Coordinates of N, CA and C in Angstrom, one line a residue:
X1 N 0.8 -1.2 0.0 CA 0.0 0.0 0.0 C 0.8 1.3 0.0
X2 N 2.2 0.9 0.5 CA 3.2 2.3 0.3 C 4.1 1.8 -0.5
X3 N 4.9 3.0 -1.2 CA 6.1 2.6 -1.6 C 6.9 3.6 -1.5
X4 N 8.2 3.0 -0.7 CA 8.9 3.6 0.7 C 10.6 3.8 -0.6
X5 N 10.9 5.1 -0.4 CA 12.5 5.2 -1.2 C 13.3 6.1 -0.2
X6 N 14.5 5.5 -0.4 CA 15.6 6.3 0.3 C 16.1 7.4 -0.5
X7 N 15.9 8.3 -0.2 CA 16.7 9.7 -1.4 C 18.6 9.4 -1.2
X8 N 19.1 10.4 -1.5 CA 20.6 10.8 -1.9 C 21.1 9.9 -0.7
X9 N 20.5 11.3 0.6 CA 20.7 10.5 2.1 C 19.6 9.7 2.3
X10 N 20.2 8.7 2.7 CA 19.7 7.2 3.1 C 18.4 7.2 4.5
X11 N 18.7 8.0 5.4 CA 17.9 8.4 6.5 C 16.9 9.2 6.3
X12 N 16.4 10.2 5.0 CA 15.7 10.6 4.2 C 14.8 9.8 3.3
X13 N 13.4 9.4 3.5 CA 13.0 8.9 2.9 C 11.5 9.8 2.0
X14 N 11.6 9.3 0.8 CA 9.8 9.5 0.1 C 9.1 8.4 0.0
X15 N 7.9 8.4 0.7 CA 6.8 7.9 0.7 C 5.8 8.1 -0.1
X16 N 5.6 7.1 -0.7 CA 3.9 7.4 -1.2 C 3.0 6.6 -1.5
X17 N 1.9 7.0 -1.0 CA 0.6 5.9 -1.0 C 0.1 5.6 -2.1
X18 N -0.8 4.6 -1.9 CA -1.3 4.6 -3.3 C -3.0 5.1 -3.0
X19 N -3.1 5.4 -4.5 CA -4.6 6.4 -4.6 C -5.5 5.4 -5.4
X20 N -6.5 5.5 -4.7 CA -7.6 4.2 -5.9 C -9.0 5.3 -6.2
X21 N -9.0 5.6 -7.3 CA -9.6 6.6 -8.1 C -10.8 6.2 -9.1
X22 N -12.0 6.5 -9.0 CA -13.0 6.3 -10.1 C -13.6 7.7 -10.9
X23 N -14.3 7.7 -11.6 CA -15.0 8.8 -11.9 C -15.7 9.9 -10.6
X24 N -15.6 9.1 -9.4 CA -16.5 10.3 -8.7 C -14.7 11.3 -7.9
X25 N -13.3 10.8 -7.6 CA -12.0 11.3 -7.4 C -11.5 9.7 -7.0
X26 N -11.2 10.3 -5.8 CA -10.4 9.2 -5.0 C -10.4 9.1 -3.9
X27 N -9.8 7.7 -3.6 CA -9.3 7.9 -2.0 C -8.0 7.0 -1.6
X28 N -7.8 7.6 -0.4 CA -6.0 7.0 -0.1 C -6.1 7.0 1.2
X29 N -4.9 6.3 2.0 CA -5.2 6.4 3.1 C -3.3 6.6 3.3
X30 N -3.4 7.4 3.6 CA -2.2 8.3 3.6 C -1.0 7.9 4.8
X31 N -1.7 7.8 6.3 CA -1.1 7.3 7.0 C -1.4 5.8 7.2
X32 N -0.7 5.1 7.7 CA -0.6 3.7 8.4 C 0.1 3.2 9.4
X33 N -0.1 3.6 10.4 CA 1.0 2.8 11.4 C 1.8 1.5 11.2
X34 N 0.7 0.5 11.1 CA 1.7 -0.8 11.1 C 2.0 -0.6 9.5
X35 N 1.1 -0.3 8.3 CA 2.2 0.0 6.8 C 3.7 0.6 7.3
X36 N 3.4 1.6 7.8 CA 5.0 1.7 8.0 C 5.7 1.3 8.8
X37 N 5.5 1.1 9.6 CA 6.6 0.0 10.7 C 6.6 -1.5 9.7
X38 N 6.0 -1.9 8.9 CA 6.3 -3.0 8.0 C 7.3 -2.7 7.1
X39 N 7.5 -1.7 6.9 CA 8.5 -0.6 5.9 C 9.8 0.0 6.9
X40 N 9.8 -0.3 7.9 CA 11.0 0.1 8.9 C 10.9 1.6 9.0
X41 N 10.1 2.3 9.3 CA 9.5 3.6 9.6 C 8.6 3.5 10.7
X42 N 9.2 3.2 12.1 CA 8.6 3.4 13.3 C 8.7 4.4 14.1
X43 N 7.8 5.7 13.9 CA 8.0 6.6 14.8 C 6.5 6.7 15.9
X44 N 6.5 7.8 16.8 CA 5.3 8.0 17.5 C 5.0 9.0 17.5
X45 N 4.1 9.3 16.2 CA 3.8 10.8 16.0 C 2.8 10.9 17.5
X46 N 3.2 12.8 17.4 CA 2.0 13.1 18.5 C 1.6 14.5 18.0
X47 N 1.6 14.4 17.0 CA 1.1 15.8 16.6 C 0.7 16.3 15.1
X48 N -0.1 17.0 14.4 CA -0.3 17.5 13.1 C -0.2 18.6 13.0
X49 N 0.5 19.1 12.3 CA 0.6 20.5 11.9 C -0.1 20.9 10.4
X50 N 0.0 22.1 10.1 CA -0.8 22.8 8.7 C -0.4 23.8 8.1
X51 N 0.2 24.4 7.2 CA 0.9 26.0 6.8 C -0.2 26.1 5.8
X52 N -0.2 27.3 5.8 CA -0.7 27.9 4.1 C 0.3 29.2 4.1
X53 N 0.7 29.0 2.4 CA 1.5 30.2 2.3 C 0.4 30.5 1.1
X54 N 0.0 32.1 1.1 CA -0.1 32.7 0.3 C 0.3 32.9 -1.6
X55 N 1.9 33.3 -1.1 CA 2.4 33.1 -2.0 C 3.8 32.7 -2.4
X56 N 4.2 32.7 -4.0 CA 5.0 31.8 -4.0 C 6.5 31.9 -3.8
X57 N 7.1 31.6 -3.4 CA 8.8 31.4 -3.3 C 8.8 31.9 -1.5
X58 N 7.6 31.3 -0.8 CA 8.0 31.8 0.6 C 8.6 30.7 1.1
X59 N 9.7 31.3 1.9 CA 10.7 29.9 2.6 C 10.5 30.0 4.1
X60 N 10.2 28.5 4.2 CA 10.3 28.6 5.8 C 11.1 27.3 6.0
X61 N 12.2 28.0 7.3 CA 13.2 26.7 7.5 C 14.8 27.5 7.1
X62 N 15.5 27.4 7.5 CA 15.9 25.5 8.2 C 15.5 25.4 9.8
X63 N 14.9 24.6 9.9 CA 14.2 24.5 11.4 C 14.4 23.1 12.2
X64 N 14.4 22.8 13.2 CA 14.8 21.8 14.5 C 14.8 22.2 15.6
X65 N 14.3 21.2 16.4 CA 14.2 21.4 17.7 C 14.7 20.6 18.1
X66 N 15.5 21.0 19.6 CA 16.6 20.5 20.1 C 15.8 19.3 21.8
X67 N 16.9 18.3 21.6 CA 16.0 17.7 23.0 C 15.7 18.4 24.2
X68 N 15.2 18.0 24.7 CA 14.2 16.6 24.5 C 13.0 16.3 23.4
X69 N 12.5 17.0 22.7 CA 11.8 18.0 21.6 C 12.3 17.7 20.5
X70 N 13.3 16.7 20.4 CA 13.5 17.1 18.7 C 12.6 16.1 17.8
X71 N 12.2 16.5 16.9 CA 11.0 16.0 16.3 C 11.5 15.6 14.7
X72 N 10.8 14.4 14.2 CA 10.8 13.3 13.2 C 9.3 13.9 12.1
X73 N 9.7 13.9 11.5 CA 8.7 14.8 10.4 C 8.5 14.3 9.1
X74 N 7.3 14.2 9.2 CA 6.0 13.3 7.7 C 5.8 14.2 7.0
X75 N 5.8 14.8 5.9 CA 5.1 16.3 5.2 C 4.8 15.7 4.0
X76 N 3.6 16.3 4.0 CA 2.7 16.0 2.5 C 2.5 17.4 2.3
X77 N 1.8 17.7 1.0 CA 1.3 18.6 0.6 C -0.1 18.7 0.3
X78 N -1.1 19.7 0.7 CA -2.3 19.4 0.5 C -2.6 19.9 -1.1
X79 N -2.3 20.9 -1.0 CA -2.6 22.3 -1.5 C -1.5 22.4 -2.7
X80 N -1.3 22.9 -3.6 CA 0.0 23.6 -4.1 C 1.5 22.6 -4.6
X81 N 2.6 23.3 -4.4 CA 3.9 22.6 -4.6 C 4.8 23.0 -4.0
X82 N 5.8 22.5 -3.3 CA 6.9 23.2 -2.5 C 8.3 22.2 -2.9
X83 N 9.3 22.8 -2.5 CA 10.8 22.1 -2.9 C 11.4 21.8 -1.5
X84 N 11.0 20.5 -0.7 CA 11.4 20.1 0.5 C 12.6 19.7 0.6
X85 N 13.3 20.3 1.7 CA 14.8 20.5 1.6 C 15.5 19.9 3.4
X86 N 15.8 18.8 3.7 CA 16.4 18.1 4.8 C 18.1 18.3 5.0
X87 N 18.4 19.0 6.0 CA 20.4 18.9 6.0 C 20.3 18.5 6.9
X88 N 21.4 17.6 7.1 CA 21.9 16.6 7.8 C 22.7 17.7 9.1
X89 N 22.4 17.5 10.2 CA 23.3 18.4 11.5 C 23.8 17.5 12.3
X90 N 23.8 16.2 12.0 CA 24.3 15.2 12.8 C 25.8 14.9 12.8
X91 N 26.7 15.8 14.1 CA 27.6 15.3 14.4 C 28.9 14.2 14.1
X92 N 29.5 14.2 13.1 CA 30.2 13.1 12.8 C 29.4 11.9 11.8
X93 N 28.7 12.6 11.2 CA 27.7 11.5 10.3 C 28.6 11.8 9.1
X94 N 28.7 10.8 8.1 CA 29.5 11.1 6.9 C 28.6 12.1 5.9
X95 N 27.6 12.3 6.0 CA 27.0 13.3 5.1 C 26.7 14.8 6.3
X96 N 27.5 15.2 7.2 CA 27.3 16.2 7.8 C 27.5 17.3 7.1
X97 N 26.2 18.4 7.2 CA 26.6 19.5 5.9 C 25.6 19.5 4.8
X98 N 25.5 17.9 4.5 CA 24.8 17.8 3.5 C 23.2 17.9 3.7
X99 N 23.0 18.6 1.7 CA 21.5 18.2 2.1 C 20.8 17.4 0.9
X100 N 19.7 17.1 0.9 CA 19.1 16.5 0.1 C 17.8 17.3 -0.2
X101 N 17.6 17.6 -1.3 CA 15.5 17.9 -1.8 C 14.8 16.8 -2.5
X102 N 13.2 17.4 -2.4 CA 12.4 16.7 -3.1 C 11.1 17.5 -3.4
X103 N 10.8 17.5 -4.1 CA 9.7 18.3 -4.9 C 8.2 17.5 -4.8
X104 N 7.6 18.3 -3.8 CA 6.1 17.6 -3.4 C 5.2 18.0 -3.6
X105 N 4.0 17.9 -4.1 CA 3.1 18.5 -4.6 C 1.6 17.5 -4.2
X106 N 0.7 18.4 -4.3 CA -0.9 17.8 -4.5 C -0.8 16.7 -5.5
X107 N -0.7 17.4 -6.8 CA -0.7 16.4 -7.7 C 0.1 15.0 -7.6
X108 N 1.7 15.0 -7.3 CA 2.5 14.1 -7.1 C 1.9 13.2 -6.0
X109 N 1.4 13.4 -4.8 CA 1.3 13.1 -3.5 C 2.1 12.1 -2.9
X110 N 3.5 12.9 -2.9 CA 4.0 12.0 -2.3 C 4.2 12.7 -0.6
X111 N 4.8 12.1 0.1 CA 5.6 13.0 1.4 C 7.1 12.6 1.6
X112 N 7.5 12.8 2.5 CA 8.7 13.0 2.6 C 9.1 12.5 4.2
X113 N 9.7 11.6 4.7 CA 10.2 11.4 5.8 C 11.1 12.3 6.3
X114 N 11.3 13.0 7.4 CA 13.0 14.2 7.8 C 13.1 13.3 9.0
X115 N 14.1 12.7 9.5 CA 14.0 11.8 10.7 C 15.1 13.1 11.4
X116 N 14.9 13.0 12.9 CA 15.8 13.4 14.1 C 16.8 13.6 13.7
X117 N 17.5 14.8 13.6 CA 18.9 15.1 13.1 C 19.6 16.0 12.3
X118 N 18.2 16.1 11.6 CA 18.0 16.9 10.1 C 17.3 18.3 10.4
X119 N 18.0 19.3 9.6 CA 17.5 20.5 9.7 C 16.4 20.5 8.6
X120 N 15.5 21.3 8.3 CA 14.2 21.3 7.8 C 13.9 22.2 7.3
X121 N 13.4 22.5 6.1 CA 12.7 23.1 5.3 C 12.1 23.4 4.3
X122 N 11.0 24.3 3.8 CA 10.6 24.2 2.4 C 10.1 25.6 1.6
X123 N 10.3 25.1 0.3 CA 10.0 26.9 -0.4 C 8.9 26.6 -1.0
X124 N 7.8 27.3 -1.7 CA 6.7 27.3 -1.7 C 6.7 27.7 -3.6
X125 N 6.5 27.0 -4.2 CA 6.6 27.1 -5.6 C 5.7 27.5 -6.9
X126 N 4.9 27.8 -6.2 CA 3.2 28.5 -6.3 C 2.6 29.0 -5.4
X127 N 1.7 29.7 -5.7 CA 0.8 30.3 -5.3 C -0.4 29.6 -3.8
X128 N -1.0 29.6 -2.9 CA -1.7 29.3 -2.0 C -1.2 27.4 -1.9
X129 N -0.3 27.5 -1.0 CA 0.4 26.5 -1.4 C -0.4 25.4 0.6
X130 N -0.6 24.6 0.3 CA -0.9 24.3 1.8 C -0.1 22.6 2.3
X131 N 0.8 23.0 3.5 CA 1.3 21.5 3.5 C 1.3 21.5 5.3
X132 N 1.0 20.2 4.9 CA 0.1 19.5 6.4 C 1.9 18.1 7.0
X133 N 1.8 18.7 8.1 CA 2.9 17.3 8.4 C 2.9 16.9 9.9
X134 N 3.2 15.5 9.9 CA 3.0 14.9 11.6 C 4.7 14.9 12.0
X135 N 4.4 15.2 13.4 CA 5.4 15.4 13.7 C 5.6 14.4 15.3
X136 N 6.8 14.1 15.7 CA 7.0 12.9 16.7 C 7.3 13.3 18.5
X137 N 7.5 15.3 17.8 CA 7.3 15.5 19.6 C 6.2 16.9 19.6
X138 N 6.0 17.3 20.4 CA 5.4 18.5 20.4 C 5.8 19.5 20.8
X139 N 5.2 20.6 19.9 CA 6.5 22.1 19.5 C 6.6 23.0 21.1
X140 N 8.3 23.0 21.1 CA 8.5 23.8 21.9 C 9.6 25.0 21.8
X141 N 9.1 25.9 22.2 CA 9.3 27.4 21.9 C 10.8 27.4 22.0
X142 N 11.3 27.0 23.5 CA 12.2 27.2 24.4 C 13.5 26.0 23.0
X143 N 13.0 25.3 23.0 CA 13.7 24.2 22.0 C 13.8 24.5 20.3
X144 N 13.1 25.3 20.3 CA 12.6 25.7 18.6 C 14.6 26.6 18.3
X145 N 15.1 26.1 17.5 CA 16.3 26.6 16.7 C 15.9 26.3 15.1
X146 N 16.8 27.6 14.4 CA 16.8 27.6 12.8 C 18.2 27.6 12.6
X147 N 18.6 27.7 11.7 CA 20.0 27.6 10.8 C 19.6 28.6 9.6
X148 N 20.4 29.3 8.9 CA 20.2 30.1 7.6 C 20.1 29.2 6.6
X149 N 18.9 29.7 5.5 CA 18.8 28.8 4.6 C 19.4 28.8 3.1
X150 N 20.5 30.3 3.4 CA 21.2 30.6 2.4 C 22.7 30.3 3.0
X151 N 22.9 29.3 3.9 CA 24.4 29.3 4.4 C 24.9 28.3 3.0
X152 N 26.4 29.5 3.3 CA 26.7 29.3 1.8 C 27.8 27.6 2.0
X153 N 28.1 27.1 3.2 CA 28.5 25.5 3.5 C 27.2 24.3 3.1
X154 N 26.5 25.4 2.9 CA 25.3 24.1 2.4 C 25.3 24.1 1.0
X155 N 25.1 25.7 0.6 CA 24.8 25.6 -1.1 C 23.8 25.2 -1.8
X156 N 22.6 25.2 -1.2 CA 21.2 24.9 -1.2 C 20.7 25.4 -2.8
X157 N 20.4 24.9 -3.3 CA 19.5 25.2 -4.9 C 18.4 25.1 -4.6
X158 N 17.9 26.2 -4.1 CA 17.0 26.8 -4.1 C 16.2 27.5 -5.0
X159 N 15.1 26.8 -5.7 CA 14.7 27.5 -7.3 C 14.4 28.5 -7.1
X160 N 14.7 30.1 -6.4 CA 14.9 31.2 -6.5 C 14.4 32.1 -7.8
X161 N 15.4 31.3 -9.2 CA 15.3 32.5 -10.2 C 15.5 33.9 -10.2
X162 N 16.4 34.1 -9.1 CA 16.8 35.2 -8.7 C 15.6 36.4 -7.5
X163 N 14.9 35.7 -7.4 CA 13.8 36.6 -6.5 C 14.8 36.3 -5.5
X164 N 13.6 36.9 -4.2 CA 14.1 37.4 -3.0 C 13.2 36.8 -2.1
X165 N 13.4 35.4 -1.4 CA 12.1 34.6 -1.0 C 11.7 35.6 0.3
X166 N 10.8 35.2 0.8 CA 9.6 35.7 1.3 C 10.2 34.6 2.7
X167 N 10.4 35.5 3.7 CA 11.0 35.1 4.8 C 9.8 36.0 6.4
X168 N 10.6 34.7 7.1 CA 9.9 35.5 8.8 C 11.2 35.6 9.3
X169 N 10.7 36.8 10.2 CA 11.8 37.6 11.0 C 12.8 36.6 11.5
X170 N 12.2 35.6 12.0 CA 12.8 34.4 13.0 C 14.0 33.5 11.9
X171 N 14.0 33.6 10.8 CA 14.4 32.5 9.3 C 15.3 33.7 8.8
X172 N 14.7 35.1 8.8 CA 15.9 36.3 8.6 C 17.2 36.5 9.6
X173 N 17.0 36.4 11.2 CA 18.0 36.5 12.0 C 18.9 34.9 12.0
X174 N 18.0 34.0 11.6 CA 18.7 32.6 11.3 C 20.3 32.6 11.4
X175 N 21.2 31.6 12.5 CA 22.6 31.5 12.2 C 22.8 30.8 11.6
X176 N 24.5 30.5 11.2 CA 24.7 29.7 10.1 C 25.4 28.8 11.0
X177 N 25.3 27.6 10.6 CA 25.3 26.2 10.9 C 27.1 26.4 11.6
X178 N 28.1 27.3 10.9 CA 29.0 27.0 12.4 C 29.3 27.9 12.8
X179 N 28.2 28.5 13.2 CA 28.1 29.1 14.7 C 27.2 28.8 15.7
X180 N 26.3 27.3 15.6 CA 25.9 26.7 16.7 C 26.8 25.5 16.7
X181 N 26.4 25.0 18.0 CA 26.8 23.5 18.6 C 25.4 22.5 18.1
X182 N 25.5 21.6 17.4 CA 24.5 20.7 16.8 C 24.1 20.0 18.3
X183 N 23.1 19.5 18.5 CA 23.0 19.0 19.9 C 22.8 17.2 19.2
X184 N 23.4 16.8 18.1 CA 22.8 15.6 17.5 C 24.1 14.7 17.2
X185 N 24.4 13.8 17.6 CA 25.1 13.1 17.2 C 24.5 11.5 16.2
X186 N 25.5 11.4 15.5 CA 25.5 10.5 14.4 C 25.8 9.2 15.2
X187 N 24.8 8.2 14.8 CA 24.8 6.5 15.5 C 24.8 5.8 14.4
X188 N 25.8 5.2 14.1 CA 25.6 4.2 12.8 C 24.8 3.0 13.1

């Protein structure tokens, strides 16, 4: 009922369900607990979140929360299309630095796994763009850190086109990744 891929990074995965569709739309069943833990994707979500952006090229992220809070993240898209973008902050991991995208859309429906570790984010590629994602701790203020999403050790391809994305105060004062201490270490 799923079909589960590992992207670039391995700890990064896309998901996607299958859709059974007649003349009247469709339907899917999007989440599955034991589907995914049959797929080696066992988390304990405790939470749903929802964005709508307006409009397009708004970036939100790079975002994590630090323990005890750090949170494992499902993201679909309801609405629209966004360029989902996961970097790796894990400590001595061989892809430290790195990041990986994936392009998610209504149409596509796929989601995107970001497991514990990974910094987070997404740009908004259209217009009234809405993406819904479960998350594995619940949001805390005190724990909430960003990273810049133009740090230039990442090098993020960001489909920009040269605009000027559409940022929040909190994603504008954003540091760049070495000038925090990662609170995440890498477990092989």
């Amino acid at each position: 009922m799923l079909e589960v891929r590992a992207l670039a990074i391995p700890d990064v995965l896309e998901i996607v369900p299958r859709k059974f569709g007649d003349e009247r739309g469709f339907f899917s069943e999007t989440f599955n607990r034991e589907r995914l833990r049959a797929s080696n994707v066992d988390k304990d979500w405790m939470q749903d979140n929802q964005s709508y952006s307006a409009e397009a090229f708004t970036l939100r992220g790079l975002h994590y929360q630090e323990p005890p809070f750090a949170q494992d993240k499902l993201v679909r898209v309801l609405r629209g299309k966004i360029l989902d973008v996961a970097v790796d902050i894990r400590r001595g991991s061989p892809t430290f630095g790195k990041w990986v995208a994936l392009e998610l859309s209504a149409e596509s429906f796929n989601q995107i796994l970001v497991p514990v570790g990974f910094a987070h984010g997404f740009l908004t590629l259209v217009p009234h763009t809405e993406v819904f994602y479960k998350v594995s701790a619940p949001y805390s203020g005190q724990h909430d850190r960003s990273i810049r999403f133009d740090d230039p050790d990442f090098a993020i391809d960001w489909p920009l086109g040269g605009r000027t994305p559409i940022l929040s105060a909190k994603d504008e004062a954003a540091p760049h990744l070495r000038d925090i201490e990662s609170p995440f270490v890498f477990e092989a």
